Amino acid sequence: MSAPAGKLGLDPGVIAECRQAARQIADQVAEEISGRTTVSVERSVTRLLGVDGADAVEAPLPNVLVDHVHERGGLGQGIAHWLGNAMIQTGRSPQQLAEAVSAGELDLLELEQAEDGAIRERVSEECAARLREISGRFEERRAMRERLGDAPTPLRYVLTATGDVYEDVVHARAVAEAGGDIVAVIRSTAQSLLDYVPYGPTREGYGGTFATQANFRIMREAMDEWSESHGRYVRLSSFCSGLCMSEIAAMGAWEGFDNMVNDALYGILYRDINIVRGLIDQRVSRMINGYFGVAINTGEDNYLRTADAIEAAPSVTASQFINHQLARDSGVPDAQIALGDAFEIDVPVENGLLLEWAQAQLTRELFPDCPVKYMPPTRHMDGNLFRTHAADTLFNLVTVATGQGIQTIGVPTEGIFTPHIHDRVLGLQNVDYVFNAARDLGEEIEFKRGGIIQTRAQEVLAGAHALLLRIAEIGLFQAIDEATFGDVSRKVDQGRGIEGIVRTEPGYFNPVVGLMREPAKADEASYA
Amino acid sequence: MREVDLTAVRPYADHLGDGLVQMSFTLPVPYSLAARKAALELAGRMGFEEPEVVHYEQLTEGYTYFVMYGRCVQSVDFEALQGEGFDIEYMSEDEIERFAEEHLHRKVVVVGASTGSDTHSVGIDAMLNLKGYHGHHGLEGYRSFETHNLGSQVPNSVLLAKAIEVGADAILVSQTVTQQNLHVHNLTELVEMVEAEGRRGDMILACGGPRVSNELAKELGYDAGFSKGTEPQHLATFIVRELAARVASSG
């Protein structure tokens, strides 16, 4: 998937300066969030050590375990430290230890302390074995994907959201039947602010279905069955967002998910999650996604739903540069970084299509090795489903002509309710028609020198360049405070989940981070 | 040219009185001639005459989608419905901003939460958070509002303390999912606390949720209640108008 090179007459020097500024910004972020962990990061460690299940009052065992240590003031050492020690002292597995703690039979902090080196060795061994197990499953999945084959890009990404996982299965089958390549189950609205992941299959949700490991498994089994019987691989996606983004990454890895929305900025801006909490969680969440070959989707498209699509275009491009660098710093290779972009210019804007075309082409030229996740018009779509269907047709045309890697399909009933089963099929039929009819249009097109499209792309890049230089000067946190993204302002010392940040102590240990920094399978990309 | 009989109106497609309705739906049955027959029969039972399937196809095994037309023979008395006060005039976001600028000359301070055991912040978020609802910004996105969204599972005492601390003009309570009549208890408790603090006159009290109605809200001592389908600008319209009226009457 190579982007058509250089149709926009962009200045390579400006692009290089943008990348340099993004590196500087990402380094500052790393510095600001260093020396801290969060309750959800620690819970992810327990999950990657095999802890699962819930107690009698439905509190997930990872929470029980982490809260147990946190209440006793020990979390600054890392949950792995206490688990490793307890494994040595009792000979029990992390799961057995979690159950004993939950039953009130064991206090991890009162056990005799083994020597630090021995603890690290024991818990790293356990963690490495689990990672090998998950990697093995990932390899099987890769083999299945290769055997069954992928559709040509742009991959068609479709959202389902019934609230009932068993209904989601029916909807997902209809999506697969109509040519969808990636099924994403939208999460219940309430979930992003829960500081735990609910346990078990769920049949009630608001605006979506709870992301639980059991629900992941039910969807995965249904889609694998469909893929095998129809000879085409269907990918699954969920949302590493909200207060549990790193835990969901771990759960998705266990259950063989292929894609994940992964962008802390969304939660920070639109769910008022604390900036530091969000970015610490994101770093680990992306690390896990990157390691297990999961493609991440970033959320720049959302800015255009709250800020004006024409004026805010440079903030989208600037954010793409930053997100790209932050993802790379977490070990995610380019081929797994699907940067966000959206087709959100209001319908009556004259030459709006040309401006959209410029923006879409710009993203492709700036990040030629990233798949990009291109989002349909939503903000200005009202109940007039016929107009929405027409707008989606233009969106589909720009998608195929600019060679986007992943396209979230538009549905005619956008803005009315979460789509009904047939709405997605109508959307996919529109996509098929346009993709097929204009398959190689991009190869045929060159843009007029100094014309509307070239000029617009150059202006957006120049705006992004200025913005990046400013952010590099003041730092990302101050930029967010100044409402640079989506017209929303958030302060670094406020927001939800702030109480879940824990300062690490000198003996802090997290085996996952260490093991994942080793050369991973992630350099072979799923979007080669 | 024929006059439209406003006492008996029905859908208009090609000519007056034809009653033609376009509809589409899915039936959970296998794609087949029997499926088509089922759709026609169903449309007949809905009261449509001369139903016609113009398109049908399989969505996935066991599910068939239909596009249909039918002739509606029912009619409604439009004349009787006019002048019954159904046309509530809400202001748009821009109009609210202008209204607030003209009449209030300061920011309207609003504190909101989903109270008691309710873990669902979806309602209060839809009203207060920038993202809003149905493509309409929540009050956080208005220049004329200063909002404090305390989230879910907030005790009434915490909500009231915050309201007093920030000098709130209005308190908004959301009750999304409740069992038995827990929401009534929760809502009543807050009113009693506000009154006990002697603040009832200083603040607008409004509540919302799927089981809340304006009638219930007033009965419980609130100034207004908002039910399903409420958009942020509806709430904002109520608040700025009510506040302006209070400012005007206090001279």
Short mmCIF file of N, CA and C in Angstrom, two decimals, chain B residues 27 73 90-91 110 129 148 153 155 171 176-178 184 188 197 201-202 204 223 225:
data_model
loop_
_atom_site.label_atom_id
_atom_site.label_comp_id
_atom_site.label_asym_id
_atom_site.label_seq_id
_atom_site.Cartn_x
_atom_site.Cartn_y
_atom_site.Cartn_z
N LEU B 27 -37.39 -8.21 8.46
CA LEU B 27 -38.07 -9.28 9.18
C LEU B 27 -37.05 -10.38 9.49
N VAL B 73 -55.11 4.77 4.68
CA VAL B 73 -56.50 5.24 4.56
C VAL B 73 -56.96 5.98 5.80
N TYR B 90 -38.34 26.59 21.44
CA TYR B 90 -37.01 26.53 22.02
C TYR B 90 -36.10 27.44 21.22
N MET B 91 -35.09 27.94 21.89
CA MET B 91 -34.12 28.77 21.19
C MET B 91 -32.96 27.89 20.71
N VAL B 110 -23.98 26.45 36.48
CA VAL B 110 -24.82 25.27 36.57
C VAL B 110 -24.02 24.11 37.16
N ASN B 129 -21.79 18.00 28.99
CA ASN B 129 -20.49 17.90 28.34
C ASN B 129 -20.52 18.50 26.94
N HIS B 148 -20.42 22.65 35.92
CA HIS B 148 -19.69 21.73 36.79
C HIS B 148 -20.42 20.40 36.76
N GLN B 153 -23.17 8.72 40.60
CA GLN B 153 -23.11 8.23 41.98
C GLN B 153 -22.72 9.32 42.96
N PRO B 155 -23.59 11.78 45.99
CA PRO B 155 -24.57 11.97 47.06
C PRO B 155 -25.20 13.36 46.95
N ILE B 171 -29.30 23.79 39.70
CA ILE B 171 -28.82 22.44 39.98
C ILE B 171 -29.58 21.49 39.05
N THR B 176 -31.00 8.14 35.63
CA THR B 176 -31.16 7.35 34.41
C THR B 176 -31.76 5.98 34.69
N VAL B 177 -31.05 5.21 35.50
CA VAL B 177 -31.54 3.87 35.75
C VAL B 177 -31.79 3.72 37.24
N THR B 178 -33.01 3.51 37.61
CA THR B 178 -33.32 3.36 39.02
C THR B 178 -34.25 2.17 39.17
N VAL B 184 -37.55 8.76 42.89
CA VAL B 184 -38.46 9.69 43.58
C VAL B 184 -37.86 10.04 44.95
N THR B 188 -36.60 13.77 45.98
CA THR B 188 -37.26 14.43 47.10
C THR B 188 -36.24 14.86 48.15
N GLU B 197 -31.33 24.21 53.81
CA GLU B 197 -30.22 25.17 53.75
C GLU B 197 -30.71 26.59 53.48
N GLY B 201 -34.91 29.49 47.18
CA GLY B 201 -35.23 30.65 46.36
C GLY B 201 -34.09 31.10 45.44
N ASP B 202 -32.86 30.70 45.78
CA ASP B 202 -31.70 31.20 45.00
C ASP B 202 -31.39 30.34 43.78
N ILE B 204 -32.40 27.48 40.63
CA ILE B 204 -33.35 26.74 39.80
C ILE B 204 -33.04 25.27 40.01
N ASP B 223 -38.43 22.94 39.63
CA ASP B 223 -38.96 23.95 38.73
C ASP B 223 -39.32 23.35 37.38
N GLY B 225 -38.96 19.39 34.87
CA GLY B 225 -38.44 18.04 34.65
C GLY B 225 -38.33 17.79 33.15
#
